[in-house]
């Protein structure tokens, strides 16, 4: 009843790339180096170079969008923090009112004796 139904494509569209199987580790040739610097090559021509352009290009539109997004995040975080502070203040006031009422009730009960 709960079997997944996987659609089968009888005729693939586009380029079909066959799956490759990795070679077993035992088939790899062992590497024998005679000295500690045998595999190190120092070629200044093959040294990595800095990219020709920066990875991220900021246009005036993206700067405005980033500034607006940062402002929106600041407003949302501020609203959440203010609402939490307001919740704590309301809770504190209500606890204080309840304490005063209870004090008056206890005083009234003791007075009636």
Coordinates of N, CA, C and O in Angstrom, one line a residue:
X1 N 0.8 -1.2 0.0 CA 0.0 0.0 0.0 C 0.9 1.3 0.0 O 0.6 2.2 -0.7
X2 N 1.9 1.3 0.8 CA 2.8 2.5 0.9 C 4.1 2.2 0.2 O 5.2 2.4 0.7
X3 N 4.0 1.9 -1.1 CA 5.2 1.7 -1.9 C 5.5 2.9 -2.6 O 4.6 3.5 -3.2
X4 N 6.7 3.4 -2.7 CA 7.0 4.6 -3.4 C 6.9 4.3 -4.9 O 7.3 3.2 -5.4
X5 N 6.4 5.2 -5.7 CA 6.2 5.0 -7.1 C 7.3 5.9 -7.8 O 7.1 7.1 -7.8
X6 N 8.3 5.2 -8.3 CA 9.4 6.0 -8.9 C 9.1 5.9 -10.4 O 9.1 4.8 -11.0
X7 N 9.0 7.0 -11.1 CA 8.8 7.0 -12.5 C 10.0 6.5 -13.2 O 11.2 6.8 -12.9
X8 N 9.8 5.7 -14.3 CA 10.9 5.2 -15.1 C 10.9 5.9 -16.4 O 9.8 6.0 -17.1
X9 N 12.0 6.5 -16.8 CA 12.1 7.1 -18.1 C 12.7 6.2 -19.1 O 13.9 5.9 -19.1
X10 N 11.9 5.6 -20.0 CA 12.4 4.6 -20.9 C 13.4 5.2 -21.9 O 14.4 4.5 -22.3
X11 N 13.2 6.4 -22.4 CA 14.2 7.0 -23.3 C 14.8 8.3 -22.6 O 14.1 9.3 -22.5
X12 N 16.0 8.2 -22.2 CA 16.6 9.4 -21.6 C 16.7 10.5 -22.5 O 17.0 10.4 -23.7
X13 N 16.5 11.7 -22.0 CA 16.7 12.9 -22.8 C 18.0 13.6 -22.4 O 18.4 13.6 -21.3
X14 N 18.7 14.1 -23.4 CA 20.0 14.8 -23.1 C 21.1 13.8 -23.2 O 21.1 12.7 -23.7
X15 N 22.2 14.3 -22.6 CA 23.5 13.5 -22.6 C 23.5 12.5 -21.4 O 23.2 12.9 -20.3
X16 N 23.7 11.3 -21.8 CA 23.8 10.2 -20.7 C 25.2 10.0 -20.3 O 26.1 9.7 -21.2
X17 N 25.5 10.2 -19.1 CA 26.9 9.9 -18.5 C 26.9 8.6 -17.8 O 26.1 8.5 -16.8
X18 N 27.7 7.6 -18.2 CA 27.7 6.4 -17.5 C 28.3 6.5 -16.1 O 29.2 7.4 -15.9
X19 N 27.9 5.7 -15.2 CA 28.4 5.7 -13.9 C 29.8 5.1 -13.9 O 30.1 4.1 -14.5
X20 N 30.8 5.7 -13.2 CA 32.1 5.1 -13.1 C 32.3 4.5 -11.7 O 31.9 5.0 -10.7
X21 N 33.1 3.4 -11.7 CA 33.4 2.7 -10.5 C 34.8 3.1 -10.1 O 35.7 3.1 -10.9
X22 N 35.0 3.4 -8.9 CA 36.4 3.7 -8.4 C 37.3 2.5 -8.5 O 36.8 1.4 -8.2
X23 N 38.5 2.7 -8.8 CA 39.5 1.6 -8.8 C 39.8 1.1 -7.4 O 39.8 1.9 -6.5
X24 N 39.9 -0.2 -7.3 CA 40.2 -0.7 -5.9 C 41.6 -0.2 -5.5 O 42.5 0.1 -6.2
X25 N 41.7 -0.1 -4.2 CA 43.0 0.4 -3.6 C 44.2 -0.5 -3.9 O 45.2 0.0 -4.1
X26 N 43.9 -1.8 -4.0 CA 45.1 -2.7 -4.2 C 45.6 -2.5 -5.7 O 46.7 -2.8 -6.0
X27 N 44.7 -2.0 -6.6 CA 45.2 -1.8 -8.0 C 46.0 -0.6 -8.2 O 46.7 -0.5 -9.2
X28 N 46.0 0.3 -7.2 CA 46.8 1.5 -7.3 C 48.3 1.2 -7.1 O 48.6 0.3 -6.3
X29 N 49.2 1.9 -7.8 CA 50.6 1.6 -7.7 C 51.1 2.2 -6.4 O 50.8 3.4 -6.2
X30 N 52.0 1.6 -5.7 CA 52.5 2.2 -4.5 C 53.5 3.3 -4.9 O 54.2 3.2 -6.0
X31 N 53.7 4.3 -4.1 CA 54.5 5.4 -4.5 C 55.8 5.3 -3.6 O 55.8 5.2 -2.4
X32 N 57.0 5.3 -4.3 CA 58.2 5.2 -3.6 C 59.0 6.4 -3.9 O 59.4 6.8 -5.0
X33 N 59.4 7.1 -2.8 CA 60.2 8.3 -2.9 C 61.5 8.0 -2.3 O 61.6 7.4 -1.2
X34 N 62.6 8.5 -2.9 CA 63.9 8.2 -2.4 C 64.4 9.3 -1.4 O 65.2 9.0 -0.5
X35 N 63.9 10.5 -1.5 CA 64.3 11.6 -0.6 C 63.1 12.3 -0.1 O 62.1 12.3 -0.8
X36 N 63.2 13.1 1.0 CA 62.1 13.8 1.5 C 61.6 14.9 0.5 O 60.5 15.3 0.6
X37 N 62.5 15.4 -0.3 CA 62.1 16.5 -1.2 C 61.9 16.0 -2.6 O 61.9 16.8 -3.6
X38 N 61.8 14.7 -2.8 CA 61.7 14.2 -4.2 C 60.4 14.7 -4.9 O 60.4 14.9 -6.1
X39 N 59.3 14.8 -4.2 CA 58.0 15.1 -4.8 C 57.7 16.6 -4.8 O 56.7 17.1 -5.3
X40 N 58.6 17.4 -4.3 CA 58.4 18.9 -4.2 C 59.0 19.6 -5.3 O 60.2 19.4 -5.6
X41 N 58.2 20.3 -6.1 CA 58.8 21.1 -7.2 C 58.5 22.6 -6.9 O 57.4 23.0 -6.6
X42 N 59.5 23.4 -7.1 CA 59.3 24.8 -6.9 C 59.4 25.5 -8.3 O 60.5 25.6 -8.8
X43 N 58.3 25.9 -8.8 CA 58.2 26.5 -10.1 C 57.5 27.9 -9.9 O 56.3 27.9 -9.7
X44 N 58.2 29.0 -10.0 CA 57.5 30.3 -9.7 C 56.5 30.6 -10.8 O 55.5 31.3 -10.5
X45 N 56.6 30.0 -12.0 CA 55.6 30.3 -13.0 C 54.2 29.6 -12.7 O 53.2 30.1 -13.1
X46 N 54.2 28.5 -11.9 CA 53.0 27.9 -11.6 C 52.4 28.3 -10.2 O 51.5 27.7 -9.8
X47 N 53.0 29.4 -9.6 CA 52.5 29.8 -8.3 C 51.1 30.4 -8.5 O 50.7 31.0 -9.6
X48 N 50.2 30.2 -7.6 CA 48.8 30.7 -7.7 C 48.8 32.3 -7.7 O 49.6 32.9 -7.0
X49 N 48.0 32.8 -8.6 CA 47.9 34.2 -8.8 C 46.6 34.7 -8.2 O 45.7 34.0 -8.1
X50 N 46.6 36.0 -7.9 CA 45.3 36.6 -7.4 C 44.3 36.7 -8.5 O 44.7 36.9 -9.7
X51 N 43.1 36.6 -8.2 CA 42.1 36.7 -9.3 C 42.1 38.1 -9.9 O 42.4 39.1 -9.3
X52 N 41.7 38.2 -11.2 CA 41.7 39.5 -11.9 C 40.7 40.4 -11.3 O 40.8 41.6 -11.4
X53 N 39.6 39.9 -10.8 CA 38.5 40.8 -10.3 C 38.1 40.2 -9.0 O 38.3 39.1 -8.6
X54 N 37.5 41.1 -8.1 CA 37.0 40.6 -6.8 C 35.9 39.6 -7.0 O 35.2 39.5 -7.9
X55 N 35.8 38.7 -5.9 CA 34.8 37.6 -6.0 C 33.4 38.2 -6.0 O 32.5 37.6 -6.6
X56 N 33.2 39.3 -5.3 CA 31.8 39.9 -5.2 C 31.9 41.3 -5.7 O 32.7 42.1 -5.2
X57 N 31.1 41.7 -6.7 CA 31.1 43.0 -7.2 C 29.8 43.7 -6.6 O 28.7 43.3 -6.8
X58 N 30.1 44.8 -5.9 CA 28.9 45.5 -5.3 C 28.6 46.7 -6.2 O 29.4 47.6 -6.4
X59 N 27.4 46.7 -6.7 CA 26.9 47.8 -7.5 C 26.1 48.7 -6.5 O 25.7 48.3 -5.4
X60 N 25.8 49.9 -6.9 CA 25.0 50.8 -6.1 C 23.6 50.1 -5.7 O 23.1 50.3 -4.6
X61 N 23.0 49.4 -6.6 CA 21.8 48.8 -6.3 C 21.9 47.7 -5.2 O 21.1 47.6 -4.3
X62 N 23.0 46.9 -5.2 CA 23.2 45.9 -4.2 C 23.5 46.5 -2.9 O 23.1 46.0 -1.8
X63 N 24.2 47.6 -2.9 CA 24.6 48.3 -1.6 C 23.3 48.8 -1.0 O 23.1 48.7 0.2
X64 N 22.4 49.4 -1.8 CA 21.1 49.9 -1.3 C 20.3 48.7 -0.7 O 19.7 48.8 0.4
X65 N 20.3 47.6 -1.5 CA 19.5 46.4 -1.0 C 20.1 45.9 0.3 O 19.3 45.5 1.2
X66 N 21.4 45.8 0.4 CA 22.0 45.3 1.6 C 21.7 46.3 2.8 O 21.4 45.8 3.9
X67 N 21.8 47.6 2.6 CA 21.5 48.5 3.6 C 20.0 48.4 4.1 O 19.7 48.4 5.3
X68 N 19.1 48.3 3.1 CA 17.7 48.1 3.4 C 17.5 46.8 4.2 O 16.7 46.8 5.2
X69 N 18.1 45.8 3.8 CA 18.0 44.5 4.5 C 18.5 44.6 5.9 O 17.9 44.0 6.8
X70 N 19.6 45.2 6.1 CA 20.2 45.4 7.4 C 19.3 46.2 8.3 O 19.1 45.9 9.5
X71 N 18.7 47.3 7.7 CA 17.8 48.1 8.5 C 16.6 47.3 8.9 O 16.1 47.5 10.0
X72 N 16.0 46.5 8.0 CA 14.9 45.7 8.3 C 15.1 44.7 9.4 O 14.3 44.5 10.3
X73 N 16.3 44.1 9.3 CA 16.7 43.1 10.4 C 16.8 43.9 11.7 O 16.3 43.4 12.8
X74 N 17.4 45.1 11.7 CA 17.5 45.8 13.0 C 16.2 46.2 13.5 O 15.9 46.1 14.8
X75 N 15.2 46.6 12.7 CA 13.9 46.9 13.1 C 13.2 45.7 13.7 O 12.5 45.9 14.7
X76 N 13.3 44.6 13.1 CA 12.6 43.4 13.6 C 13.2 43.0 14.9 O 12.4 42.7 15.9
X77 N 14.5 43.0 15.0 CA 15.1 42.6 16.3 C 14.7 43.6 17.4 O 14.4 43.2 18.5
X78 N 14.7 44.8 17.0 CA 14.3 45.9 18.0 C 12.9 45.7 18.5 O 12.6 45.8 19.7
X79 N 12.0 45.4 17.5 CA 10.6 45.2 17.9 C 10.4 44.0 18.8 O 9.7 44.0 19.8
X80 N 11.2 42.9 18.6 CA 11.1 41.7 19.4 C 11.6 42.1 20.8 O 11.0 41.7 21.8
X81 N 12.7 42.8 20.9 CA 13.3 43.1 22.2 C 12.4 44.0 23.0 O 12.2 43.8 24.2
X82 N 11.8 45.0 22.3 CA 10.9 45.9 23.0 C 9.7 45.2 23.5 O 9.2 45.4 24.6
X83 N 9.1 44.3 22.7 CA 7.9 43.5 23.1 C 8.3 42.6 24.3 O 7.5 42.5 25.2
X84 N 9.5 42.0 24.3 CA 9.9 41.2 25.5 C 10.0 42.1 26.7 O 9.6 41.7 27.8
X85 N 10.6 43.3 26.6 CA 10.7 44.2 27.7 C 9.3 44.6 28.2 O 9.1 44.7 29.4
X86 N 8.4 44.9 27.3 CA 7.1 45.3 27.7 C 6.4 44.1 28.4 O 5.7 44.4 29.4
X87 N 6.6 42.9 28.0 CA 6.0 41.8 28.7 C 6.5 41.6 30.1 O 5.7 41.4 31.0
X88 N 7.8 41.8 30.3 CA 8.4 41.7 31.6 C 7.8 42.9 32.5 O 7.5 42.7 33.7
X89 N 7.7 44.1 31.9 CA 7.2 45.2 32.7 C 5.7 45.0 33.1 O 5.4 45.2 34.3
X90 N 4.9 44.5 32.2 CA 3.5 44.2 32.5 C 3.4 43.1 33.6 O 2.6 43.2 34.5
X91 N 4.2 42.1 33.5 CA 4.2 41.0 34.5 C 4.6 41.6 35.9 O 4.0 41.2 36.9
X92 N 5.6 42.4 35.9 CA 6.1 43.0 37.2 C 5.0 43.9 37.8 O 4.8 43.8 39.0
X93 N 4.3 44.7 37.0 CA 3.3 45.5 37.5 C 2.1 44.7 38.1 O 1.6 45.0 39.1
X94 N 1.7 43.6 37.3 CA 0.6 42.8 37.8 C 1.0 42.1 39.1 O 0.1 41.9 40.0
X95 N 2.2 41.6 39.2 CA 2.6 41.0 40.5 C 2.6 42.0 41.6 O 2.2 41.6 42.7
X96 N 3.0 43.2 41.3 CA 3.0 44.2 42.4 C 1.6 44.5 42.8 O 1.3 44.7 44.0
X97 N 0.6 44.6 41.9 CA -0.8 44.9 42.2 C -1.3 43.7 43.0 O -2.0 43.9 44.0
X98 N -1.0 42.5 42.6 CA -1.5 41.3 43.4 C -0.9 41.3 44.8 O -1.6 41.0 45.8
X99 N 0.3 41.7 44.9 CA 0.9 41.8 46.3 C 0.2 42.8 47.2 O 0.0 42.5 48.4
X100 N -0.1 44.0 46.6 CA -0.8 45.0 47.4 C -2.2 44.5 47.8 O -2.6 44.7 49.0
X101 N -2.9 43.9 46.9 CA -4.2 43.4 47.2 C -4.2 42.3 48.2 O -5.0 42.3 49.2
X102 N -3.2 41.4 48.1 CA -3.1 40.3 49.1 C -2.7 40.9 50.5 O -3.2 40.4 51.5
X103 N -1.9 41.9 50.5 CA -1.5 42.5 51.8 C -2.7 43.2 52.4 O -2.9 43.1 53.7
X104 N -3.5 43.9 51.6 CA -4.7 44.5 52.2 C -5.7 43.4 52.7 O -6.3 43.6 53.8
X105 N -5.8 42.3 52.0 CA -6.8 41.3 52.4 C -6.3 40.6 53.7 O -7.1 40.4 54.6
X106 N -5.0 40.4 53.8 CA -4.4 39.8 55.0 C -4.6 40.7 56.2 O -4.9 40.3 57.3
X107 N -4.3 42.0 56.0 CA -4.5 43.0 57.0 C -5.9 43.1 57.5 O -6.2 43.2 58.7
X108 N -6.8 43.0 56.5 CA -8.3 43.1 56.9 C -8.7 41.9 57.6 O -9.5 42.0 58.6
X109 N -8.2 40.7 57.3 CA -8.5 39.5 58.0 C -8.0 39.5 59.5 O -8.6 39.1 60.4
X110 N -6.8 40.1 59.7 CA -6.2 40.2 61.0 C -6.9 41.2 61.8 O -7.0 41.1 63.1
X111 N -7.4 42.2 61.2 CA -8.1 43.3 61.9 C -9.4 42.8 62.4 O -9.9 43.3 63.5
X112 N -10.1 41.9 61.7 CA -11.4 41.4 62.1 C -11.4 40.5 63.3 O -12.4 40.2 63.9
X113 N -10.3 40.1 63.8 CA -10.2 39.2 65.0 C -10.6 39.8 66.2 O -10.7 40.6 66.9

